[in-house]
Coordinates of C-alpha atoms and ligand atoms in Angstrom, one line a residue:
M24 CA -32.3 -32.7 271.9
A25 CA -34.5 -29.7 271.4
E26 CA -37.5 -29.5 273.8
A27 CA -40.9 -30.1 272.1
R28 CA -42.7 -26.8 271.5
R29 CA -45.8 -26.3 273.6
R30 CA -49.2 -26.4 271.9
V31 CA -51.7 -23.6 271.8
W32 CA -55.3 -23.9 270.6
V33 CA -57.1 -21.0 268.8
S34 CA -60.8 -21.8 268.9
Q35 CA -62.1 -19.7 266.0
P36 CA -60.8 -18.1 262.8
L37 CA -59.4 -14.7 263.9
F38 CA -57.0 -12.5 262.1
D39 CA -54.3 -14.8 260.7
D40 CA -51.6 -12.1 260.4
I41 CA -52.0 -11.4 264.1
V42 CA -52.4 -15.0 265.3
E43 CA -49.3 -15.7 263.3
R44 CA -47.3 -14.1 266.2
L45 CA -48.1 -17.1 268.3
R46 CA -46.2 -19.3 265.9
A47 CA -42.8 -17.8 266.9
H48 CA -43.3 -19.4 270.3
F49 CA -45.8 -22.3 270.0
D50 CA -47.3 -25.0 267.8
V51 CA -50.6 -23.4 267.0
T52 CA -53.7 -25.4 266.2
Q53 CA -56.3 -23.0 264.7
V54 CA -59.8 -23.9 263.9
D55 CA -60.3 -22.7 260.3
A56 CA -64.1 -22.3 260.1
V57 CA -66.5 -20.7 262.6
T58 CA -67.4 -23.6 264.9
E59 CA -69.8 -24.2 267.7
H60 CA -67.7 -26.4 269.9
A61 CA -69.4 -29.0 272.1
P62 CA -68.1 -29.1 275.7
Q63 CA -66.5 -32.5 274.9
A64 CA -64.7 -31.1 271.9
I65 CA -63.4 -28.2 273.9
A66 CA -62.0 -30.6 276.5
E67 CA -60.4 -32.6 273.7
S68 CA -58.8 -29.5 272.2
L69 CA -57.4 -28.4 275.6
R70 CA -56.1 -31.8 276.5
D71 CA -52.5 -31.3 275.2
S72 CA -52.5 -27.5 275.2
A73 CA -50.5 -25.1 277.2
G74 CA -52.7 -22.2 276.2
A75 CA -55.8 -21.3 274.4
L76 CA -57.1 -18.2 272.6
V77 CA -60.9 -18.3 272.8
T78 CA -64.1 -16.2 272.3
L79 CA -67.3 -15.8 274.2
N80 CA -68.6 -18.9 272.3
E81 CA -66.4 -21.3 274.3
R82 CA -67.6 -22.0 277.8
I83 CA -64.7 -23.3 279.9
G84 CA -65.0 -24.6 283.4
A85 CA -63.9 -27.5 285.6
A86 CA -65.1 -30.2 283.3
E87 CA -63.3 -28.8 280.2
I88 CA -59.9 -28.3 282.0
A89 CA -60.0 -31.6 284.0
G90 CA -58.0 -33.5 281.4
A91 CA -55.6 -30.7 280.5
P92 CA -52.7 -30.9 283.0
Q93 CA -50.4 -28.7 280.9
L94 CA -52.9 -25.9 280.5
R95 CA -51.5 -22.6 282.0
A96 CA -53.4 -19.8 280.2
I97 CA -56.6 -18.9 278.5
A98 CA -56.8 -15.6 276.6
N99 CA -60.3 -14.5 276.1
V100 CA -61.0 -12.2 273.1
G101 CA -63.5 -9.9 274.8
V102 CA -63.8 -7.8 277.9
G103 CA -66.6 -9.9 279.3
Y104 CA -65.5 -13.3 280.5
N105 CA -68.6 -14.9 281.8
N106 CA -67.9 -17.8 279.5
L107 CA -65.0 -18.7 281.8
D108 CA -65.3 -20.2 285.3
I109 CA -62.7 -18.1 286.9
P110 CA -62.6 -19.8 290.3
A111 CA -62.1 -23.2 288.6
L112 CA -59.3 -21.8 286.4
T113 CA -57.6 -20.1 289.4
S114 CA -57.6 -23.2 291.5
A115 CA -56.0 -25.1 288.6
G116 CA -53.3 -22.4 288.3
I117 CA -54.6 -21.3 284.9
V118 CA -54.3 -17.6 284.1
A119 CA -57.3 -16.0 282.4
T120 CA -56.9 -12.7 280.5
N121 CA -59.5 -10.5 278.8
T122 CA -59.3 -7.4 276.4
P123 CA -60.4 -4.3 278.2
D124 CA -59.8 -0.7 277.1
V125 CA -59.1 -1.4 273.4
L126 CA -62.9 -1.8 272.8
T127 CA -64.3 0.9 275.1
E128 CA -64.8 3.7 272.6
T129 CA -66.1 1.5 269.8
T130 CA -68.6 -0.2 272.1
A131 CA -69.7 3.1 273.5
D132 CA -70.2 4.4 269.9
F133 CA -72.4 1.4 269.2
G134 CA -74.4 1.8 272.4
F135 CA -75.2 5.3 271.3
A136 CA -76.0 4.2 267.8
L137 CA -78.4 1.6 269.1
L138 CA -80.0 4.1 271.4
M139 CA -80.6 6.6 268.6
A140 CA -81.9 3.9 266.3
T141 CA -84.3 2.7 269.0
A142 CA -85.5 6.1 270.1
R143 CA -86.0 7.5 266.5
R144 CA -87.3 4.2 265.1
I145 CA -84.6 4.0 262.3
T146 CA -84.8 0.3 261.5
E147 CA -88.6 0.1 261.9
S148 CA -89.1 3.0 259.5
E149 CA -86.6 1.6 257.0
R150 CA -88.5 -1.7 257.0
W151 CA -91.8 0.1 256.5
L152 CA -90.4 2.1 253.6
R153 CA -88.9 -1.0 251.9
E154 CA -92.2 -2.8 252.2
G155 CA -93.7 -0.1 250.1
K156 CA -95.9 1.3 252.9
W157 CA -94.8 4.9 252.3
Q158 CA -97.6 6.0 250.0
Q159 CA -97.9 9.6 251.2
W160 CA -95.9 11.9 253.4
S161 CA -97.7 12.4 256.7
F162 CA -97.0 14.6 259.7
G163 CA -97.5 11.7 262.1
T164 CA -95.2 9.1 260.5
M165 CA -92.9 7.2 262.8
L166 CA -92.9 9.7 265.7
G167 CA -90.1 8.9 268.1
A168 CA -88.6 10.1 271.3
D169 CA -86.0 12.8 271.7
L170 CA -82.5 12.2 273.1
H171 CA -81.7 15.9 273.7
G172 CA -83.3 17.2 276.9
S173 CA -84.1 13.7 278.1
T174 CA -82.8 11.7 281.0
L175 CA -80.4 8.8 280.1
G176 CA -79.9 6.1 282.7
I177 CA -76.7 4.0 282.6
L178 CA -76.7 0.8 284.6
G179 CA -73.1 -0.3 285.0
M180 CA -70.6 2.6 285.1
G181 CA -67.4 1.0 284.0
R182 CA -65.2 2.2 281.1
I183 CA -68.0 1.7 278.5
G184 CA -70.7 3.2 280.6
Q185 CA -68.5 6.3 281.2
G186 CA -67.9 6.5 277.4
I187 CA -71.6 6.6 276.8
A188 CA -72.1 9.3 279.5
R189 CA -69.6 11.5 277.7
R190 CA -71.4 11.1 274.4
A191 CA -74.7 11.8 276.1
R192 CA -73.4 15.0 277.5
G193 CA -72.6 16.2 273.9
F194 CA -76.3 15.4 273.1
G195 CA -77.6 17.6 275.8
M196 CA -78.9 14.8 278.0
R197 CA -79.2 14.6 281.7
V198 CA -77.2 11.5 282.8
L199 CA -77.9 9.3 285.8
Y200 CA -76.0 6.1 286.6
H201 CA -76.2 3.2 289.0
N202 CA -73.2 1.1 289.8
R203 CA -72.1 -1.4 292.5
S204 CA -69.9 1.4 293.8
R205 CA -70.2 5.1 293.4
L206 CA -67.6 6.8 291.2
P207 CA -65.1 9.2 292.6
A208 CA -66.3 12.8 292.5
D209 CA -63.9 13.9 289.8
V210 CA -65.1 11.1 287.5
E211 CA -68.7 12.1 288.1
L212 CA -67.8 15.7 287.3
E213 CA -65.9 14.8 284.1
T214 CA -68.6 12.4 282.8
G215 CA -71.4 14.7 283.9
A216 CA -73.2 11.7 285.4
A217 CA -75.1 11.8 288.7
Y218 CA -75.4 8.7 290.9
A219 CA -78.9 7.3 291.5
S220 CA -80.3 4.3 293.3
F221 CA -81.4 1.4 291.1
E222 CA -85.1 2.3 291.8
A223 CA -84.6 5.9 290.9
L224 CA -82.7 5.0 287.8
L225 CA -85.6 2.8 286.6
A226 CA -88.2 5.4 287.5
Q227 CA -86.5 8.5 286.1
S228 CA -84.8 7.3 282.9
D229 CA -86.3 8.2 279.5
H230 CA -83.7 5.9 278.0
L231 CA -81.9 3.2 280.0
V232 CA -78.7 1.5 278.7
L233 CA -77.4 -1.7 280.3
V234 CA -73.6 -1.9 280.3
L235 CA -72.9 -4.0 283.4
P236 CA -70.9 -7.2 283.5
Y237 CA -72.9 -10.4 283.7
S238 CA -72.7 -12.6 286.8
P239 CA -75.3 -14.9 288.3
Q240 CA -76.2 -12.2 290.8
V241 CA -77.5 -10.0 288.0
H242 CA -79.4 -12.7 286.1
H243 CA -82.8 -11.3 285.1
L244 CA -82.1 -8.1 287.1
I245 CA -84.4 -6.4 284.5
D246 CA -87.5 -8.6 285.1
A247 CA -91.2 -7.8 285.0
V248 CA -91.0 -6.0 288.3
A249 CA -88.2 -3.8 287.2
L250 CA -89.8 -3.1 283.8
A251 CA -93.0 -2.1 285.6
K252 CA -91.1 0.6 287.4
M253 CA -89.9 2.2 284.1
K254 CA -91.9 4.9 282.3
P255 CA -94.1 3.4 279.6
T256 CA -92.6 6.0 277.2
A257 CA -89.0 4.8 278.0
T258 CA -86.6 2.8 275.8
L259 CA -84.2 0.1 276.9
V260 CA -80.9 -0.7 275.3
N261 CA -78.8 -3.8 276.2
I262 CA -75.2 -4.1 275.0
A263 CA -74.1 -6.1 278.1
R264 CA -75.2 -9.7 278.2
G265 CA -78.6 -11.3 277.4
G266 CA -79.1 -13.0 280.7
I267 CA -79.4 -9.6 282.5
V268 CA -82.9 -9.1 280.9
D269 CA -85.9 -11.4 281.3
E270 CA -86.7 -11.4 277.6
A271 CA -90.1 -13.0 278.0
A272 CA -91.1 -10.1 280.4
L273 CA -89.5 -7.6 278.0
A274 CA -91.3 -8.9 275.0
D275 CA -94.6 -8.8 277.0
A276 CA -94.0 -5.2 278.1
L277 CA -93.1 -4.1 274.5
A278 CA -96.1 -5.8 273.1
H279 CA -98.5 -4.2 275.6
G280 CA -97.3 -0.7 275.6
R281 CA -95.7 -0.8 279.0
L282 CA -92.3 0.1 277.4
A283 CA -92.0 2.2 274.2
A284 CA -89.1 0.4 272.5
A285 CA -85.9 -1.7 273.0
G286 CA -82.5 -2.0 271.3
L287 CA -80.8 -5.3 271.8
D288 CA -77.3 -6.5 270.8
V289 CA -77.2 -9.5 273.1
Y290 CA -79.6 -12.3 273.9
E291 CA -80.2 -15.0 276.5
G292 CA -79.9 -17.9 274.0
E293 CA -77.8 -16.2 271.3
P294 CA -77.5 -16.8 268.4
T295 CA -81.1 -17.8 268.8
V296 CA -83.5 -14.9 269.2
R297 CA -86.8 -15.4 270.9
P298 CA -89.7 -15.4 268.3
E299 CA -91.7 -13.0 270.4
L300 CA -88.9 -10.4 270.0
L301 CA -88.6 -11.1 266.3
A302 CA -92.3 -10.5 265.8
L303 CA -92.3 -7.0 267.5
R304 CA -92.0 -3.8 265.4
N305 CA -90.7 -1.7 268.3
V306 CA -87.4 -3.5 268.9
V307 CA -84.1 -3.0 267.1
L308 CA -82.1 -6.3 266.9
T309 CA -78.4 -6.6 266.1
P310 CA -76.2 -9.7 266.2
H311 CA -73.8 -9.0 269.2
I312 CA -71.6 -6.6 267.2
A313 CA -71.0 -3.7 269.7
S314 CA -67.2 -4.0 269.5
G315 CA -67.3 -4.9 265.8
S316 CA -65.2 -2.2 264.0
L317 CA -62.4 -3.7 262.1
A318 CA -59.7 -1.7 263.9
T319 CA -61.1 -2.7 267.3
R320 CA -61.6 -6.4 266.6
R321 CA -58.0 -6.4 265.4
A322 CA -56.8 -4.6 268.5
M323 CA -58.7 -7.2 270.7
V324 CA -57.0 -10.1 269.0
A325 CA -53.6 -8.4 269.2
L326 CA -54.1 -7.8 273.0
A327 CA -55.2 -11.4 273.5
V328 CA -52.2 -12.7 271.6
D329 CA -49.9 -10.5 273.8
N330 CA -51.6 -11.8 276.9
L331 CA -51.2 -15.4 275.9
I332 CA -47.5 -15.1 274.9
A333 CA -46.7 -13.3 278.2
A334 CA -48.9 -15.6 280.4
L335 CA -47.1 -18.6 279.0
G336 CA -43.8 -17.0 280.0
E337 CA -42.6 -16.0 276.6
G338 CA -41.8 -12.7 274.8
P339 CA -40.8 -9.3 276.2
R340 CA -43.4 -9.4 279.0
A341 CA -42.8 -13.0 280.0
G342 CA -44.9 -13.8 283.1
D343 CA -46.5 -10.4 283.1
P344 CA -49.6 -10.4 280.8
P345 CA -51.0 -6.9 280.2
T346 CA -54.6 -7.6 281.3
P347 CA -55.0 -10.7 283.6
V348 CA -58.4 -11.4 285.1
N349 CA -57.1 -13.6 287.9
P350 CA -53.5 -12.3 288.6
E351 CA -53.4 -14.6 291.6
A352 CA -53.1 -17.6 289.2
L353 CA -49.9 -16.0 287.8
V354 CA -48.0 -16.9 291.0
A355 CA -48.8 -20.5 290.4
G356 CA -48.0 -20.1 286.7
K357 CA -44.6 -18.5 287.5
T358 CA -43.7 -21.4 289.8
I359 CA -44.5 -23.9 287.1
I360 CA -42.5 -21.9 284.4
A361 CA -39.5 -21.8 286.8
K362 CA -39.7 -25.5 287.4
R363 CA -39.9 -26.2 283.7
Q364 CA -36.8 -24.1 283.1
G365 CA -35.0 -26.0 285.8
A366 CA -34.6 -23.0 288.1
Ligands
LIG414 C1 -67.0 -9.6 271.8 C2 -68.1 -8.8 273.9 O1 -67.5 -9.6 270.5 O2 -66.0 -8.0 274.7 C3 -67.1 -8.5 275.0 O3 -67.4 -8.8 276.2 O4 -69.1 -9.2 274.2 C4 -67.7 -8.5 272.5 O5 -66.9 -7.4 272.4 C5 -67.0 -11.0 272.3 O6 -66.6 -11.1 273.6 C6 -66.1 -11.8 271.4 O7 -65.6 -13.0 272.1

């Protein structure tokens, strides 16, 4: 008698033609409308699953996997994976994967777009024009800050941070960065970025872009104290994760002229945006779309599907997913696959 096919859960509508590839190997249960899953509903969906394809909206930790003994792999569609409790997954022998590289350039493009929109007051001036406030051309309308000739600070110098540094070079900016570890000299040379301490980065940046991964250690790293160290003429752009910035302190600094402007793509309580931010004219707000070009979103889903198939021991890369987050869990996974195959 044929062995029952293993079940895989797909938590959101993604690209059907790409998700389809999972069906060659598994029974796929795909959610067909954008859904905010309660923790209990996630646990229920994982209960009989061998794998799951999820997005940043699904928070998965010890409680959600406790009743899912067959669960072996979770493929996150995104490079950031702070929605997953990696130590809990690893100790349960569950491989987690993410989608680095495929979104680097698109996200760096967007970081730069948000920086330009913020510095040159693009959305603020468009709103003003649409509201019929442009009655007469005036020399002093919507004066902004230059990018060329200014100092760009990049906090978090991974792949996306480096992509932003390369773009900044083309714009004639001086680039400083701060990172957990200093980059090799050849990368500093190629990106044209100079290492600075966190304090120097805050003090010297005319524009500061946040691109570091979220972890509890960096929660509210940019708080009232950090903001007070920035130039009052500076702009701040966040394309990383909302929790890195203390939004109440940011809104206060923006409202009282202690910071010129901010561009935010991510929020502490997204999709809810703090009313104080919504009320400010000097903040550009976008709905977490930095990786959102069609081609890149498709590439992210394709990589997540490849990861899931391989992590569950199927396809041409069986047992060797392209981008695992916790490869140590693969060893446990392989043992389990071998046992299932009667080896
Ligand atoms: C995604 C992101 O839209 O990759 C990330 O870390 O924040 C975004 O690119 C998101 O993760 C989708 O799940």
